[in-house]
Amino acid sequence: MYRAPFPAQLSVFDRRVIDNNATDVRVYQVWKGSNKFFLGGRVIFGPDVRSIFLTISLIVIPVLLFCAFVSRRIIYAFDKHLGKLIIFILILLTVYDLILLLLTSGRDPGIIPRNSHPPELEEDGSTMSTDWLGSQSSAGVPNLPPTKDVVVNGVIVKVKYCQTCMLYRPPRCSHCSICNNCVERFDHHCPWVGQCIGKRNYRFFFMFVSSTTILCLYVFVFSWVTIKKIMAEYDCNLWSAFLKSPVSGILILYTFMTAWFVGGLTVFHLYLICTNQTTYENFRYRYDSKRNPYNRGCVHNVCEVFLSKIPKSKSNFREMVQVDSSSLFGSTMSLARPMSPNIGKKSFDIETGKRQAVVAEDFEDIHSQIDSVGGLERCGTQPRHIIQCENSNWEISPDISVMSAEFAMEQGFKDREKVCKKGH
């Protein structure tokens, strides 16, 4: 996936030189998506991971204010043990909510690994569009179709080809433009958790949203209870009670507004779960006027989300892979020396960030040019750099010099020059 195989025409020496140029790294260190990794690739976040700190503060700060200014009145208003139990349940709800937030944000949402090359047309049994087949017969040069038809529960569903990941997305999969990954059962990219919501973390996302709703309602209710106790104790109106406990008033206003937001989100996702839809499908396809091929009934849909086994990640981010060191430092080398027009074999596509592997013909061309240097055979298409030595006269074209640097062969030429100087 990360390294092209050696062509058969390379000699043993050339293979050893290229192999010595390889570096062992972990998958997350050469990951082409926009994700942020921590703890050596054990935790994966989206590129907007900083937003999680804002979310945590919006949860923790109101709870701290409640514990600092409202909890005393709650303990005195109720039985001592009951008041402490109310505060203990609040702390448990907060910790539970934060754990769900981290489980949602810090795990692989269902990323589908990229292909190292485009797929073949015959790789699966899906059907091609007849319009596309007709256009290809007239064009002469076949290209991959933009969509393919697959059958899901008796309904034909079109799957799209992803130019970035070089694969046909499975049904319900979509490419997240923020994380730059194809995500299985893509729901949406949530800025509040800084992560895509997909097949592997949707369950935790819903539990996080619903538990946040419960937490808001819990603080809202007991803040109102505090205000009511103050009104009864001091025999005052509502405004005077707010003045005696301003933090309770602030928490009532804050939790009321927040509960409308997260509560509405909870109800909306309950509807999506019962009808087996994703947010992306609901806004894009609108199954109201046509059959939803994934809807198997309310009970089965709920069991699919909450009781089915979460699939393992398709990517082992800590796996060791070999990559060419030139691919890691190629951009620095290209800035350090001018490239010949004929060295267009390796390129970096700025739009997609895809590294194009050197094909077998390029290795053959490199090999033949190196052999021509060893046999003192010359081609007059490029100006030469001449290395003078009493025993020989070597002429090296700029193309060969750059290619030898790419494959760590400059050292070999320097060694030959040292031998010539010693002979002299």
Coordinates of C-alpha atoms in Angstrom, one line a residue:
M1 CA 0.0 0.0 0.0
Y2 CA 2.8 2.4 0.9
R3 CA 5.5 1.0 -1.4
A4 CA 5.5 -0.1 -5.0
P5 CA 7.1 -3.6 -5.7
F6 CA 10.4 -3.8 -7.5
P7 CA 10.3 -4.4 -11.2
A8 CA 11.8 -7.7 -12.4
Q9 CA 14.4 -6.0 -14.6
L10 CA 16.3 -4.4 -11.6
S11 CA 19.6 -6.0 -10.8
V12 CA 20.5 -7.2 -7.3
F13 CA 22.7 -4.2 -6.7
D14 CA 19.9 -1.8 -7.7
R15 CA 17.5 -3.5 -5.4
R16 CA 19.9 -3.3 -2.5
V17 CA 20.4 0.4 -3.1
I18 CA 16.7 1.2 -3.2
D19 CA 16.0 -1.1 -0.2
N20 CA 18.6 0.7 1.8
N21 CA 16.8 3.9 1.1
A22 CA 13.6 2.6 2.8
T23 CA 12.6 3.7 6.3
D24 CA 10.4 1.9 8.8
V25 CA 7.7 4.1 10.1
R26 CA 4.2 3.6 11.6
V27 CA 1.1 4.0 9.5
Y28 CA -0.1 7.1 11.4
Q29 CA 3.2 8.9 10.7
V30 CA 2.5 8.7 6.9
W31 CA -1.3 9.0 7.1
K32 CA -2.6 11.0 4.2
G33 CA -5.8 12.2 5.9
S34 CA -6.1 15.4 8.0
N35 CA -6.4 13.5 11.3
K36 CA -4.4 14.3 14.5
F37 CA -2.9 11.3 16.3
F38 CA -1.8 11.1 20.0
L39 CA -0.2 8.5 22.2
G40 CA 1.7 6.9 19.4
G41 CA -1.3 6.5 17.1
R42 CA -3.5 4.9 19.7
V43 CA -5.9 7.9 19.7
I44 CA -7.2 9.5 16.5
F45 CA -9.0 12.9 16.4
G46 CA -10.2 15.1 13.6
P47 CA -8.2 18.2 12.4
D48 CA -10.4 20.4 14.5
V49 CA -9.6 18.6 17.8
R50 CA -9.2 21.9 19.6
S51 CA -13.0 22.4 19.6
I52 CA -13.3 19.5 22.1
F53 CA -11.8 21.7 24.8
L54 CA -14.6 24.2 24.2
T55 CA -17.2 21.4 24.5
I56 CA -15.6 20.2 27.7
S57 CA -15.6 23.7 29.2
L58 CA -19.3 24.1 28.3
I59 CA -20.1 21.0 30.3
V60 CA -17.7 21.3 33.2
I61 CA -18.0 25.0 34.1
P62 CA -21.8 25.0 34.8
V63 CA -21.4 21.8 36.9
L64 CA -18.6 23.5 38.9
L65 CA -20.7 26.6 39.5
F66 CA -23.6 24.4 40.7
C67 CA -21.4 22.5 43.1
A68 CA -19.7 25.7 44.4
F69 CA -22.8 27.9 44.9
V70 CA -26.0 25.9 44.7
S71 CA -25.1 22.5 46.3
R72 CA -25.1 24.0 49.8
R73 CA -28.6 25.1 49.5
I74 CA -29.6 21.7 48.1
I75 CA -28.1 19.9 51.0
Y76 CA -29.8 22.1 53.5
A77 CA -33.1 22.1 51.7
F78 CA -33.4 18.3 51.6
D79 CA -32.4 15.6 54.1
K80 CA -28.6 15.7 54.5
H81 CA -28.0 12.3 52.9
L82 CA -30.5 13.0 50.1
G83 CA -28.8 16.3 49.3
K84 CA -25.4 14.6 49.1
L85 CA -26.9 11.9 46.9
I86 CA -28.2 14.6 44.5
I87 CA -24.7 16.1 44.2
F88 CA -23.1 12.7 43.8
I89 CA -25.5 11.8 40.9
L90 CA -24.6 15.1 39.2
I91 CA -20.9 14.3 39.4
L92 CA -21.5 10.8 38.0
L93 CA -23.6 12.2 35.1
T94 CA -20.8 14.7 34.3
V95 CA -18.0 12.0 34.3
Y96 CA -20.2 9.7 32.2
D97 CA -20.9 12.5 29.7
L98 CA -17.2 13.3 29.4
I99 CA -16.2 9.7 28.9
L100 CA -18.8 9.4 26.0
L101 CA -17.4 12.6 24.5
L102 CA -13.9 11.1 24.5
L103 CA -15.1 7.8 23.1
T104 CA -16.8 9.6 20.3
S105 CA -14.0 12.0 19.5
G106 CA -10.9 9.9 20.0
R107 CA -11.7 6.7 18.0
D108 CA -11.7 5.7 14.3
P109 CA -15.2 6.6 13.1
G110 CA -15.0 3.9 10.3
I111 CA -12.3 5.2 8.0
I112 CA -11.8 3.1 4.8
P113 CA -8.1 2.8 3.9
R114 CA -7.1 4.3 0.6
N115 CA -6.0 2.2 -2.4
S116 CA -2.4 2.6 -3.7
H117 CA -3.8 2.3 -7.3
P118 CA -7.2 2.6 -9.0
P119 CA -9.3 -0.6 -9.0
E120 CA -9.7 -2.8 -12.1
L121 CA -13.1 -2.7 -13.8
E122 CA -13.5 -6.5 -13.3
E123 CA -12.8 -6.5 -9.6
D124 CA -16.4 -7.1 -8.5
G125 CA -19.7 -8.0 -9.9
S126 CA -21.4 -4.6 -9.9
T127 CA -22.8 -3.3 -13.1
M128 CA -21.8 -0.3 -15.1
S129 CA -24.1 2.4 -16.6
T130 CA -25.1 1.7 -20.2
D131 CA -24.5 5.4 -21.0
W132 CA -21.0 5.2 -19.6
L133 CA -20.3 2.0 -21.6
G134 CA -21.5 3.8 -24.8
S135 CA -19.3 6.8 -24.2
Q136 CA -16.3 4.6 -23.6
S137 CA -16.7 2.7 -26.8
S138 CA -16.8 6.0 -28.7
A139 CA -13.9 7.5 -26.8
G140 CA -11.6 4.5 -27.3
V141 CA -9.6 4.9 -24.1
P142 CA -11.5 3.3 -21.1
N143 CA -11.7 5.3 -17.9
L144 CA -13.2 4.3 -14.5
P145 CA -17.0 5.1 -14.4
P146 CA -17.9 7.8 -11.8
T147 CA -20.7 5.6 -10.4
K148 CA -21.6 1.9 -10.2
D149 CA -24.9 0.2 -9.4
V150 CA -25.1 -2.2 -6.5
V151 CA -28.2 -4.0 -5.2
V152 CA -29.1 -3.5 -1.5
N153 CA -32.1 -5.4 -0.2
G154 CA -33.6 -5.6 -3.7
V155 CA -33.0 -1.8 -4.4
I156 CA -30.5 -0.5 -6.9
V157 CA -28.1 1.9 -5.2
K158 CA -25.5 4.0 -6.9
V159 CA -22.0 4.1 -5.4
K160 CA -19.5 6.8 -6.4
Y161 CA -15.8 6.5 -7.2
C162 CA -13.6 8.6 -4.9
Q163 CA -10.7 10.2 -6.8
T164 CA -8.8 10.9 -3.6
C165 CA -9.0 7.4 -2.0
M166 CA -9.0 5.6 -5.4
L167 CA -11.9 3.3 -4.5
Y168 CA -15.6 2.8 -5.0
R169 CA -17.3 3.9 -1.8
P170 CA -19.4 1.2 -0.2
P171 CA -23.1 2.0 0.2
R172 CA -23.7 4.7 2.9
C173 CA -20.0 5.7 2.7
S174 CA -19.0 9.3 2.0
H175 CA -15.8 11.3 1.8
C176 CA -15.4 13.9 4.6
S177 CA -13.8 17.0 3.1
I178 CA -12.6 18.1 6.6
C179 CA -10.9 14.9 7.6
N180 CA -10.1 14.0 4.0
N181 CA -11.1 10.3 4.5
C182 CA -13.9 8.1 3.2
V183 CA -16.0 7.1 6.3
E184 CA -18.2 4.1 6.5
R185 CA -21.9 4.9 7.2
F186 CA -21.0 8.5 7.3
D187 CA -23.5 10.6 9.3
H188 CA -21.8 14.0 9.5
H189 CA -18.7 15.8 10.8
C190 CA -19.5 17.2 14.2
P191 CA -17.5 20.4 15.1
W192 CA -18.4 20.0 18.8
V193 CA -16.5 16.7 19.1
G194 CA -14.0 17.5 16.4
Q195 CA -14.5 14.2 14.6
C196 CA -16.5 12.5 11.9
I197 CA -19.5 10.5 13.0
G198 CA -19.6 7.1 11.3
K199 CA -20.2 3.5 11.8
R200 CA -17.8 2.9 14.7
N201 CA -18.7 5.9 16.9
Y202 CA -22.3 6.8 16.1
R203 CA -23.6 4.8 19.1
F204 CA -21.3 6.8 21.4
F205 CA -22.3 10.1 19.7
F206 CA -26.0 9.5 20.4
M207 CA -25.3 8.5 24.0
F208 CA -23.2 11.6 24.4
V209 CA -25.9 13.9 23.0
S210 CA -28.7 12.2 25.1
S211 CA -26.7 12.2 28.3
T212 CA -25.9 15.9 27.8
T213 CA -29.6 16.5 27.5
I214 CA -30.2 14.7 30.8
L215 CA -27.4 16.6 32.5
C216 CA -28.9 19.9 31.4
L217 CA -32.3 19.0 32.6
Y218 CA -30.9 17.8 35.9
V219 CA -29.1 21.1 36.6
F220 CA -32.2 23.0 35.3
V221 CA -34.6 21.2 37.7
F222 CA -32.5 21.5 40.8
S223 CA -31.6 25.1 40.1
W224 CA -35.3 25.8 40.0
V225 CA -35.8 23.9 43.2
T226 CA -33.2 26.1 44.9
I227 CA -35.1 29.3 43.7
K228 CA -38.4 27.9 45.0
K229 CA -36.8 27.1 48.4
I230 CA -35.4 30.6 48.6
M231 CA -38.9 32.1 47.8
A232 CA -40.5 29.9 50.5
E233 CA -37.8 30.7 53.1
Y234 CA -37.7 34.4 52.6
D235 CA -41.3 34.9 51.4
C236 CA -40.1 36.9 48.5
N237 CA -40.9 37.1 44.8
L238 CA -39.0 35.4 41.9
W239 CA -36.8 38.5 41.2
S240 CA -35.7 38.7 44.8
A241 CA -34.9 35.0 44.8
F242 CA -32.7 35.5 41.7
L243 CA -30.9 38.3 43.5
K244 CA -30.2 36.1 46.5
S245 CA -28.9 33.3 44.3
P246 CA -27.7 34.8 41.0
V247 CA -25.8 31.6 40.0
S248 CA -29.0 29.6 40.1
G249 CA -30.6 32.1 37.7
I250 CA -27.7 32.0 35.3
L251 CA -27.8 28.2 35.3
I252 CA -31.5 28.1 34.7
L253 CA -31.1 30.4 31.7
Y254 CA -28.0 28.5 30.3
T255 CA -29.4 25.0 30.8
F256 CA -32.8 26.0 29.3
M257 CA -31.1 27.2 26.1
T258 CA -28.7 24.3 25.9
A259 CA -31.4 21.7 26.5
W260 CA -33.4 23.0 23.5
F261 CA -30.4 22.5 21.3
V262 CA -29.1 19.1 22.5
G263 CA -32.6 17.9 23.2
G264 CA -33.8 18.7 19.7
L265 CA -30.7 16.9 18.4
T266 CA -31.5 13.9 20.5
V267 CA -35.1 13.7 19.2
F268 CA -33.9 14.1 15.6
H269 CA -31.4 11.3 15.9
L270 CA -34.0 9.1 17.6
Y271 CA -36.1 9.6 14.4
L272 CA -33.0 8.7 12.3
I273 CA -32.3 5.6 14.3
C274 CA -35.9 4.3 14.1
T275 CA -36.0 4.8 10.3
N276 CA -32.4 3.7 9.8
Q277 CA -31.2 6.9 8.1
T278 CA -28.1 9.0 8.5
T279 CA -28.0 12.8 8.7
Y280 CA -26.3 12.9 5.3
E281 CA -29.0 10.7 3.7
N282 CA -31.8 12.6 5.4
F283 CA -30.7 15.9 4.0
R284 CA -29.4 14.6 0.6
Y285 CA -31.8 11.8 -0.5
R286 CA -35.0 12.3 1.4
Y287 CA -36.5 8.8 1.6
D288 CA -40.0 10.2 2.2
S289 CA -40.9 9.8 -1.5
K290 CA -39.1 6.5 -2.1
R291 CA -38.2 3.3 -0.4
N292 CA -35.3 3.3 2.1
P293 CA -33.3 0.1 1.3
Y294 CA -31.8 0.1 4.8
N295 CA -35.0 0.3 6.8
R296 CA -35.8 -3.1 8.4
G297 CA -38.4 -1.9 10.9
C298 CA -38.1 0.1 14.1
V299 CA -37.0 -2.7 16.4
H300 CA -34.4 -4.1 14.0
N301 CA -33.1 -0.6 13.3
V302 CA -32.7 0.2 17.0
C303 CA -31.0 -3.1 17.6
E304 CA -28.6 -2.5 14.7
V305 CA -27.4 0.8 16.3
F306 CA -27.3 -0.2 20.0
L307 CA -26.9 -4.0 20.2
S308 CA -24.8 -4.9 17.1
K309 CA -21.1 -5.5 17.5
I310 CA -18.9 -2.5 16.6
P311 CA -16.6 -3.6 13.8
K312 CA -12.9 -3.5 14.2
S313 CA -11.0 -0.6 12.6
K314 CA -9.9 -1.3 9.0
S315 CA -6.6 0.6 9.7
N316 CA -3.9 -0.4 12.1
F317 CA -2.4 3.0 12.7
R318 CA 0.5 1.5 14.8
E319 CA 1.5 -1.0 12.1
M320 CA 5.1 -0.7 10.9
V321 CA 5.4 -0.1 7.1
Q322 CA 8.3 0.7 4.8
V323 CA 8.4 3.9 2.9
D324 CA 11.1 5.3 0.7
S325 CA 13.0 8.0 2.5
S326 CA 13.0 10.0 -0.7
S327 CA 9.2 10.3 -0.4
L328 CA 9.7 11.8 3.1
F329 CA 12.4 14.3 2.0
G330 CA 11.6 14.6 -1.7
S331 CA 10.1 18.0 -1.4
T332 CA 13.2 19.4 0.3
M333 CA 15.5 17.9 -2.3
S334 CA 13.4 19.3 -5.1
L335 CA 13.8 22.8 -3.7
A336 CA 17.5 22.3 -3.2
R337 CA 18.3 21.5 -6.9
P338 CA 16.6 22.1 -10.2
M339 CA 14.9 19.2 -11.8
S340 CA 15.4 18.2 -15.5
P341 CA 12.2 18.2 -17.7
N342 CA 12.7 14.5 -18.2
I343 CA 12.4 13.7 -14.5
G344 CA 8.6 13.9 -14.4
K345 CA 8.4 10.4 -13.2
K346 CA 7.7 11.1 -9.5
S347 CA 5.3 14.0 -8.8
F348 CA 3.3 15.3 -5.9
D349 CA -0.3 16.2 -6.7
I350 CA -1.1 19.4 -4.7
E351 CA -4.9 19.1 -5.0
T352 CA -5.2 15.5 -3.7
G353 CA -1.9 15.0 -1.9
K354 CA -1.4 11.7 -3.7
R355 CA 2.1 10.2 -4.2
Q356 CA 2.5 8.6 -7.6
A357 CA 4.7 5.5 -7.6
V358 CA 7.5 5.1 -10.1
V359 CA 6.3 2.5 -12.6
A360 CA 8.4 -0.3 -14.1
E361 CA 9.3 1.6 -17.2
D362 CA 10.9 4.4 -15.1
F363 CA 13.1 1.9 -13.3
E364 CA 14.1 0.4 -16.6
D365 CA 15.0 3.8 -18.0
I366 CA 17.0 4.6 -14.8
H367 CA 18.8 1.2 -15.0
S368 CA 19.7 1.6 -18.6
Q369 CA 21.1 5.1 -18.0
I370 CA 23.2 3.9 -15.0
D371 CA 24.6 1.0 -17.1
S372 CA 25.5 3.5 -19.8
V373 CA 27.5 5.5 -17.3
G374 CA 29.3 2.3 -16.1
G375 CA 30.2 1.4 -19.8
L376 CA 31.2 4.9 -20.7
E377 CA 28.5 5.1 -23.3
R378 CA 27.2 8.6 -23.9
C379 CA 24.0 10.2 -25.3
G380 CA 24.3 13.8 -26.6
T381 CA 20.9 15.1 -25.7
Q382 CA 21.9 16.9 -22.5
P383 CA 25.0 19.0 -21.5
R384 CA 27.5 17.1 -19.5
H385 CA 29.2 17.5 -16.1
I386 CA 32.8 16.3 -16.6
I387 CA 34.8 14.7 -13.8
Q388 CA 38.5 14.7 -14.8
C389 CA 40.7 11.9 -13.8
E390 CA 44.0 10.6 -15.2
N391 CA 42.6 7.1 -15.8
S392 CA 39.2 8.0 -17.1
N393 CA 36.9 10.7 -18.3
W394 CA 33.3 10.4 -16.9
E395 CA 30.5 12.5 -18.3
I396 CA 27.3 12.6 -16.3
S397 CA 24.1 14.3 -17.5
P398 CA 22.0 16.3 -15.0
D399 CA 19.2 13.8 -15.3
I400 CA 21.4 11.0 -14.1
S401 CA 22.8 13.1 -11.3
V402 CA 19.4 13.9 -9.9
M403 CA 18.2 10.3 -10.2
S404 CA 21.2 9.0 -8.5
A405 CA 20.6 11.4 -5.6
E406 CA 17.0 10.2 -5.4
F407 CA 18.1 6.6 -5.0
A408 CA 21.1 7.3 -2.7
M409 CA 23.7 6.5 -5.4
E410 CA 25.6 9.8 -5.2
Q411 CA 27.9 8.2 -2.7
G412 CA 28.9 5.6 -5.2
F413 CA 30.1 8.2 -7.6
K414 CA 32.0 10.0 -4.9
D415 CA 33.8 6.8 -3.9
R416 CA 34.9 6.3 -7.5
E417 CA 36.3 9.8 -7.6
K418 CA 38.3 9.2 -4.4
V419 CA 39.7 6.0 -6.0
C420 CA 40.8 7.9 -9.0
K421 CA 42.5 10.6 -6.9
K422 CA 44.3 7.9 -4.9
G423 CA 45.5 6.3 -8.2
H424 CA 46.7 9.6 -9.3

